[in-house]
């Protein structure tokens, strides 16, 4: 065996990152690192790190400083040079050598330990693990080395490997950049091509560099990195975002359980964490049922329900949500079963539940559905059934007998957890028994329960708003939204007593 001389070593490189024109010094050495700042050629390790200098800045300075900070992220400073050993072997023995050297080859994610030999096509180089430091391969025990020598000619040759910025994950890079102890924000909500960060106060001075690293490390999926600013105060429940990296266009597409949703994340409400709840609730619906979605957003309940064969009256106060709701009905080919409205939820319920006058017009409200569909159904149900070949094809095998909402609704969805309970009063006297067929609808009302509240207190509020008792309420815990706050779905059958009020006295809730 011809063993070349040399010593394996890893060269440590300090990361220099400048912010606002100042040079950031290497991070203070800690016990695991050499006190010399990592220049000792025999020291092992990866990269040094530094803190981005921060100081109070004017708005303009701050902006310029941040630009400089990002542009001056010197990617070469993340290079780690590994001086390793490799074994030159005849290429036909790759598999056997690989098996014999199990545990002694380089074990780094995304790096193949057996590579081509630049000097000869007939050979391969087997890169050895960093623990093999000596040219005589004395760290490999004889029970491994001897069979190897018996198998083929081997020659130890130095092997130099540089792991650069493109090799390291976001977590590794950000740990080098952010101060010790600061949480590294590598987990984020992904909405199509948008990465949504919720940076904490202490992370904010580093927001641009954090965004750049997240952007770089999630190509090509992530095209935009945004940070949520402040808390949501608007009634459309849309956060304010600051675009930190990438394009500012937030029109994107997401898929949930086979359904495609298009949306502008800067204009409409969307929460990917509700995916399971969307599936769970829709799984309770049956083909042919009629659904009213009072706070429909862009349709994560409505569109899958329609795909299941339900007829859905979907409403939202946000015109942009309704715009995308319609688009999504089209994309998912259920435009003939989703009737979209842009109203306040109370007005919407009155509108769809009001029995039309004899001339076919509603007594209240004004629909903005792309088709004033149920008027047509009311006057010519047969024509609609037979005239729409798509509908007939997709819902083949079952026959719908009822779907005018003032005659029958199976489920009402109320997903506005912050205030949906307050909308329950709309059901008082809403249903006119003389026109109604079948059982009363299930109400699925979302709410938050804080540590100061109980299911009993929520139920009692709901009962007081309905002015009647609720029989057999079901509370389903959806998710924890904060340490002391959980989102629940309260489901119950609308009590018969809600229909007993004189209909002439309602509408003022
Ligand atoms: C929590 S989001 C739920 C959206 C959708 N159902 C989902 O699960 O993603 C609540 C929606 O209610 C809408 N909204 C708020 N106030 C409303 C009102 N008074 N009437 C109708 N819609 C309203 C908002 O625009 C928002 O889209």
XYZ file of C-alpha atoms and ligand atoms in Angstrom:
536
model
C 0.000 0.000 0.000
C 1.310 3.394 -0.921
C 0.272 5.853 1.711
C 0.805 9.518 0.985
C 1.987 11.711 3.803
C -0.028 14.552 5.294
C -2.327 15.473 8.111
C -6.057 15.863 7.904
C -7.304 19.108 9.356
C -10.298 21.391 9.142
C -9.674 25.063 8.690
C -11.986 27.250 10.683
C -13.192 30.430 9.110
C -14.671 33.305 11.053
C -17.912 34.707 9.641
C -17.741 38.403 9.053
C -21.027 40.113 8.603
C -21.235 43.854 8.445
C -24.259 45.862 9.415
C -24.781 49.588 8.889
C -21.179 49.950 7.774
C -19.578 48.482 10.878
C -17.531 45.323 10.868
C -18.826 42.641 13.103
C -16.128 40.858 15.093
C -16.013 37.084 15.421
C -18.126 35.731 18.246
C -16.359 35.275 21.511
C -14.765 31.845 21.747
C -16.501 29.391 23.998
C -14.969 26.261 25.569
C -15.660 24.071 22.545
C -13.862 26.519 20.291
C -10.158 27.374 20.186
C -9.237 30.632 21.905
C -7.223 31.689 18.875
C -10.353 32.418 16.905
C -10.159 29.183 14.979
C -6.959 29.654 13.027
C -5.228 26.650 14.549
C -4.792 24.315 11.546
C -5.407 21.189 13.598
C -8.655 22.457 15.148
C -11.800 20.742 13.941
C -15.090 22.479 13.478
C -17.197 24.320 11.037
C -17.569 28.047 10.965
C -17.201 30.878 13.433
C -20.002 33.294 13.898
C -20.677 36.864 14.786
C -23.320 39.234 15.968
C -24.770 41.837 13.714
C -24.004 45.207 15.219
C -27.111 47.164 16.085
C -27.545 50.750 17.164
C -30.447 53.218 17.168
C -30.966 54.442 13.619
C -33.243 56.932 11.911
C -35.864 55.398 9.584
C -33.818 56.227 6.479
C -30.575 55.072 8.074
C -32.267 51.962 9.291
C -33.490 51.152 5.796
C -30.059 51.799 4.229
C -28.397 49.881 7.037
C -30.599 46.885 6.498
C -29.936 46.883 2.783
C -26.228 47.012 3.488
C -26.549 44.279 6.081
C -28.179 41.896 3.633
C -25.978 42.716 0.679
C -22.923 42.333 2.841
C -23.775 38.860 4.013
C -20.526 37.355 2.812
C -21.451 33.858 1.756
C -17.817 32.803 1.414
C -17.393 33.243 5.138
C -19.484 30.171 5.752
C -16.952 27.985 3.918
C -15.579 25.101 5.887
C -12.510 23.444 4.391
C -12.153 19.835 5.357
C -8.767 18.232 4.783
C -9.615 14.559 4.621
C -8.215 11.265 3.468
C -9.619 9.183 0.674
C -8.826 5.720 -0.670
C -8.167 5.236 -4.328
C -9.676 1.867 -5.342
C -10.478 0.075 -8.615
C -13.989 1.127 -9.511
C -15.330 -2.449 -9.777
C -14.825 -2.869 -6.025
C -16.911 0.141 -4.989
C -19.806 -1.874 -3.559
C -17.663 -4.299 -1.544
C -15.358 -1.544 -0.270
C -18.366 0.552 0.693
C -19.722 -2.379 2.704
C -16.388 -3.116 4.417
C -15.760 0.528 5.277
C -19.187 1.056 6.780
C -18.748 3.599 9.606
C -15.370 4.834 8.312
C -16.538 6.775 5.266
C -17.517 10.451 5.241
C -21.027 10.770 6.618
C -22.372 14.192 5.637
C -25.889 14.864 4.412
C -26.121 15.325 0.647
C -22.436 14.408 0.068
C -21.663 11.151 -1.708
C -18.714 9.377 -0.049
C -17.631 7.587 -3.250
C -16.651 9.896 -6.100
C -14.862 9.821 -9.427
C -11.074 9.889 -9.469
C -9.964 12.860 -11.580
C -6.721 11.027 -12.498
C -8.233 7.832 -13.864
C -11.580 6.627 -15.076
C -10.789 3.118 -13.844
C -10.627 4.223 -10.216
C -12.858 5.742 -7.621
C -12.093 7.710 -4.487
C -13.727 6.624 -1.254
C -13.769 9.685 1.036
C -12.987 8.686 4.585
C -14.592 9.990 7.705
C -13.182 13.045 9.505
C -12.061 10.734 12.320
C -9.372 9.257 10.033
C -6.582 11.742 10.652
C -3.437 9.793 9.770
C -1.967 8.750 6.445
C -1.303 5.228 7.739
C -5.032 4.820 8.377
C -4.217 3.661 11.899
C -7.709 4.719 13.107
C -9.241 1.937 11.004
C -9.047 -1.354 12.939
C -7.176 -4.266 11.359
C -10.335 -6.431 11.118
C -11.617 -3.823 8.656
C -8.370 -2.818 6.977
C -6.945 -6.325 6.395
C -9.897 -7.694 4.384
C -9.833 -4.431 2.432
C -6.189 -4.866 1.543
C -6.938 -8.468 0.576
C -9.730 -7.377 -1.727
C -7.894 -4.852 -3.896
C -5.093 -2.341 -4.127
C -5.797 0.705 -2.030
C -3.922 3.965 -1.931
C -4.540 6.723 0.614
C -4.657 10.174 -0.965
C -5.435 13.543 0.649
C -8.866 14.859 -0.179
C -9.895 18.475 0.242
C -13.567 19.339 0.558
C -15.160 22.758 0.991
C -18.634 22.965 2.447
C -19.959 26.386 1.473
C -23.034 28.589 2.026
C -25.036 26.506 -0.412
C -24.326 23.349 1.595
C -25.480 24.541 4.995
C -29.105 24.633 6.083
C -30.837 27.837 7.214
C -30.659 26.716 10.826
C -26.864 26.323 10.710
C -26.298 29.650 8.955
C -28.628 31.628 11.182
C -27.065 30.160 14.304
C -23.793 31.690 13.139
C -25.359 35.060 12.552
C -27.761 35.555 15.424
C -26.631 36.266 18.957
C -26.193 33.368 21.327
C -29.444 32.347 22.958
C -31.680 33.940 20.346
C -34.232 31.549 18.927
C -33.460 30.748 15.292
C -36.639 31.353 13.266
C -36.365 28.564 10.731
C -39.915 27.283 11.058
C -42.502 29.403 9.324
C -45.923 29.063 7.804
C -45.783 28.397 4.078
C -48.675 29.649 1.969
C -47.930 28.744 -1.627
C -44.740 30.621 -2.499
C -44.963 32.829 0.592
C -43.025 32.158 3.803
C -44.800 33.878 6.674
C -42.606 34.732 9.676
C -43.761 35.997 13.056
C -40.518 37.539 14.274
C -40.157 38.439 17.912
C -39.029 41.901 19.083
C -35.443 40.748 19.610
C -35.283 39.124 16.165
C -36.484 42.262 14.367
C -33.045 43.917 14.019
C -32.014 40.821 12.033
C -35.172 40.530 9.965
C -33.567 41.154 6.571
C -30.716 38.750 7.010
C -33.082 36.132 8.443
C -35.358 36.598 5.431
C -32.471 36.369 2.963
C -31.242 33.100 4.444
C -34.746 31.617 4.529
C -35.308 32.796 0.959
C -31.989 31.360 -0.279
C -32.449 28.066 1.494
C -35.964 27.389 0.287
C -35.558 27.905 -3.430
C -37.437 27.526 -5.669
C -40.545 26.977 -3.546
C -40.331 30.181 -1.518
C -40.431 33.338 -3.648
C -41.485 35.803 -0.971
C -40.618 36.109 2.713
C -42.919 38.270 4.827
C -43.159 39.204 8.459
C -46.455 39.859 10.178
C -46.643 43.329 11.693
C -48.691 43.949 14.807
C -51.889 42.143 15.702
C -54.883 41.720 13.431
C -57.458 44.385 14.122
C -59.448 44.568 10.858
C -62.729 42.731 10.493
C -61.499 40.780 7.460
C -58.923 39.105 9.730
C -56.103 39.888 7.306
C -52.694 40.536 8.875
C -50.447 43.402 7.776
C -47.249 42.046 6.260
C -43.860 43.519 5.508
C -42.171 41.914 2.528
C -38.596 41.196 3.586
C -37.259 39.190 0.653
C -38.312 38.234 -2.857
C -41.191 39.481 -4.945
C -44.013 41.427 -3.350
C -46.735 39.653 -5.339
C -48.618 37.452 -2.882
C -51.121 35.939 -5.274
C -50.469 32.281 -4.829
C -51.986 28.812 -4.806
C -52.261 26.251 -2.037
C -53.549 22.703 -2.076
C -55.524 21.117 0.700
C -56.698 17.513 0.430
C -56.722 17.670 -3.365
C -58.489 21.030 -3.603
C -56.657 23.983 -5.139
C -57.144 27.409 -3.607
C -55.977 30.588 -5.250
C -55.646 33.641 -3.042
C -53.891 36.927 -2.512
C -52.316 36.419 0.888
C -52.041 40.169 1.379
C -55.794 40.678 0.944
C -57.668 37.673 2.331
C -57.752 35.482 5.388
C -55.950 32.170 5.119
C -54.693 29.794 7.791
C -53.085 26.540 6.697
C -53.262 25.267 10.267
C -57.031 24.853 9.900
C -56.632 22.184 7.237
C -57.599 19.317 9.562
C -60.614 21.213 10.814
C -61.757 21.926 7.275
C -61.541 18.210 6.475
C -63.163 17.160 9.739
C -66.203 19.369 9.345
C -66.755 18.614 5.663
C -66.532 14.888 6.459
C -69.756 15.327 8.463
C -71.647 16.523 5.401
C -73.494 14.231 3.012
C -73.867 14.548 -0.736
C -76.866 16.578 -1.703
C -77.015 18.513 1.560
C -77.430 22.283 1.669
C -74.773 24.265 3.482
C -74.648 27.933 4.521
C -71.123 29.208 5.149
C -71.588 32.571 6.844
C -67.867 33.517 6.991
C -66.610 31.568 4.022
C -63.323 33.336 3.240
C -61.939 31.955 -0.005
C -63.823 28.713 0.493
C -61.856 26.088 2.468
C -65.140 24.636 3.814
C -67.377 25.611 0.924
C -65.357 24.311 -2.029
C -64.674 20.809 -0.622
C -68.312 20.580 0.494
C -69.421 21.436 -3.050
C -66.972 18.903 -4.445
C -68.675 16.360 -2.246
C -71.956 17.169 -3.931
C -73.375 19.673 -1.429
C -75.060 22.903 -2.494
C -73.278 25.723 -0.760
C -74.395 29.267 -0.017
C -71.092 30.937 0.792
C -70.719 34.462 2.091
C -67.974 36.811 3.183
C -67.839 40.494 3.988
C -64.431 40.892 2.329
C -64.971 41.489 -1.423
C -61.495 40.131 -2.164
C -62.357 36.888 -0.390
C -65.525 36.568 -2.438
C -63.514 37.286 -5.599
C -61.191 34.359 -4.837
C -64.073 32.206 -3.598
C -65.589 32.486 -7.064
C -62.255 31.827 -8.735
C -61.795 28.761 -6.541
C -65.260 27.477 -7.352
C -64.264 27.717 -11.024
C -60.810 26.172 -10.604
C -62.358 23.229 -8.784
C -65.252 22.977 -11.216
C -68.011 23.468 -8.656
C -69.221 26.871 -9.817
C -72.686 25.428 -10.345
C -72.968 24.391 -6.690
C -71.378 27.374 -4.914
C -73.430 30.559 -4.655
C -71.242 33.401 -3.511
C -72.410 36.449 -1.526
C -70.634 39.554 -0.316
C -72.658 40.672 2.673
C -72.593 41.008 6.388
C -73.294 37.526 7.732
C -76.578 38.511 9.405
C -77.920 40.155 6.260
C -76.797 37.110 4.287
C -78.715 34.686 6.508
C -81.838 36.822 6.294
C -81.393 37.057 2.562
C -81.088 33.364 1.804
C -83.669 32.272 4.372
C -86.359 34.715 3.371
C -89.141 33.180 1.355
C -89.422 35.034 -1.949
C -92.542 37.032 -2.723
C -94.876 35.544 -5.242
C -93.013 37.423 -7.996
C -89.888 35.481 -7.066
C -87.963 38.349 -5.448
C -86.400 38.223 -1.957
C -87.931 40.485 0.630
C -84.559 41.560 2.052
C -80.940 41.952 1.079
C -79.292 41.688 -2.267
C -77.257 38.784 -3.460
C -74.096 39.206 -5.451
C -73.848 35.604 -6.528
C -72.655 35.245 -10.098
C -76.050 33.777 -10.804
C -79.159 34.491 -8.787
C -79.306 30.808 -8.652
C -81.976 29.789 -6.277
C -84.530 32.107 -7.827
C -83.993 30.133 -10.935
C -84.269 26.916 -9.008
C -87.428 28.098 -7.335
C -89.085 28.713 -10.648
C -87.547 26.042 -12.800
C -85.831 23.378 -10.788
C -86.219 20.772 -13.488
C -84.536 22.901 -16.095
C -81.510 23.473 -13.878
C -81.142 19.793 -13.062
C -81.427 18.630 -16.595
C -79.840 21.599 -18.248
C -76.484 21.407 -16.513
C -74.668 18.375 -17.798
C -71.638 18.929 -15.568
C -73.707 18.927 -12.420
C -75.587 15.873 -13.465
C -72.379 14.046 -14.228
C -70.659 14.873 -10.960
C -73.626 14.165 -8.737
C -74.873 11.206 -10.757
C -76.409 8.484 -8.631
C -78.370 10.553 -6.168
C -81.365 12.738 -6.505
C -81.744 16.092 -4.841
C -85.205 16.831 -3.630
C -84.621 19.989 -1.563
C -82.151 22.793 -1.840
C -83.901 26.070 -1.544
C -82.457 27.426 1.687
C -85.719 28.816 3.067
C -87.066 25.269 2.808
C -84.118 23.379 4.142
C -80.486 23.845 5.217
C -78.523 20.976 6.707
C -75.484 22.780 8.138
C -74.513 26.352 8.935
C -70.788 27.088 9.305
C -69.758 30.060 11.433
C -65.980 30.322 11.375
C -65.249 33.696 12.878
C -64.023 32.516 16.281
C -63.480 35.978 17.741
C -67.157 36.926 17.434
C -69.247 34.191 15.751
C -71.178 33.573 18.991
C -72.511 37.115 18.784
C -74.094 36.262 15.437
C -76.214 33.429 16.911
C -79.081 35.826 17.540
C -79.718 35.874 13.802
C -81.378 32.439 14.079
C -84.168 33.693 16.316
C -87.267 33.498 14.188
C -85.221 33.097 11.021
C -86.792 29.833 9.919
C -90.407 29.969 8.850
C -91.824 26.620 9.845
C -94.641 26.663 7.331
C -92.138 26.547 4.459
C -89.504 24.375 6.141
C -89.040 20.742 5.277
C -87.295 18.194 7.440
C -85.147 18.679 10.506
C -83.558 21.923 11.631
C -79.931 22.626 10.668
C -76.769 21.823 12.543
C -74.962 24.982 13.592
C -71.157 24.792 13.747
C -70.092 27.891 15.619
C -66.382 28.494 16.177
C -65.179 30.284 19.284
C -62.161 30.874 21.474
C -62.160 29.666 25.029
C -59.715 31.490 27.300
C -58.425 30.251 30.638
C -60.944 32.525 32.359
C -63.814 30.832 30.478
C -65.308 27.334 30.429
C -67.386 25.341 27.979
C -70.317 25.955 30.322
C -69.856 29.724 30.194
C -69.632 29.643 26.390
C -72.721 27.458 26.183
C -74.634 29.739 28.464
C -73.676 32.741 26.282
C -74.856 30.860 23.176
C -78.141 29.932 24.886
C -78.704 33.464 25.990
C -78.147 34.752 22.435
C -80.588 32.148 21.102
C -82.979 32.745 24.038
C -83.351 29.007 24.483
C -81.568 25.907 25.789
C -79.257 23.945 23.513
C -79.692 20.177 23.707
C -76.640 17.901 23.403
C -73.982 20.482 22.510
C -70.718 19.095 21.116
C -67.466 20.940 21.770
C -64.599 20.000 19.491
C -61.153 21.375 20.364
C -59.653 22.659 17.108
C -56.248 23.940 18.219
C -54.415 25.894 20.857
C -53.822 29.405 19.601
C -51.978 30.754 22.659
C -50.990 29.371 26.065
C -54.311 30.455 27.559
C -56.542 30.359 24.518
C -57.917 27.490 22.446
C -60.153 27.449 19.389
C -63.263 25.263 19.645
C -66.137 24.327 17.405
C -69.495 24.245 19.190
C -71.904 22.104 17.169
C -75.586 21.705 17.955
C -78.929 21.237 16.271
C -80.765 24.520 16.072
C -83.383 24.271 18.866
C -86.997 24.176 17.688
C -87.800 27.049 20.054
C -85.796 29.436 17.852
C -88.519 29.058 15.218
C -91.329 29.884 17.618
C -90.847 33.619 17.665
C -93.142 35.792 15.735
C -91.216 36.297 12.508
C -92.434 39.852 12.238
C -90.388 40.805 15.302
C -87.024 39.559 14.091
C -84.316 41.025 11.963
C -83.015 43.529 14.488
C -80.247 41.326 15.944
C -61.580 33.389 10.450
S -61.939 33.809 8.783
C -62.534 32.244 8.203
C -62.516 32.091 6.735
C -62.717 30.669 6.240
N -64.003 30.134 6.663
C -61.602 29.769 6.702
O -61.848 28.805 7.423
O -60.459 30.008 6.323
C -63.370 34.786 9.002
C -63.914 35.415 7.746
O -65.076 36.141 8.111
C -65.147 37.317 7.331
N -66.002 38.262 8.088
C -65.675 39.049 9.122
N -66.750 39.717 9.564
C -67.800 39.349 8.792
C -69.162 39.675 8.760
N -69.701 40.523 9.628
N -69.933 39.084 7.833
C -69.423 38.212 6.951
N -68.126 37.865 6.922
C -67.315 38.417 7.836
C -63.708 37.755 7.158
O -63.561 38.542 6.008
C -62.993 36.399 7.060
O -62.837 36.009 5.721
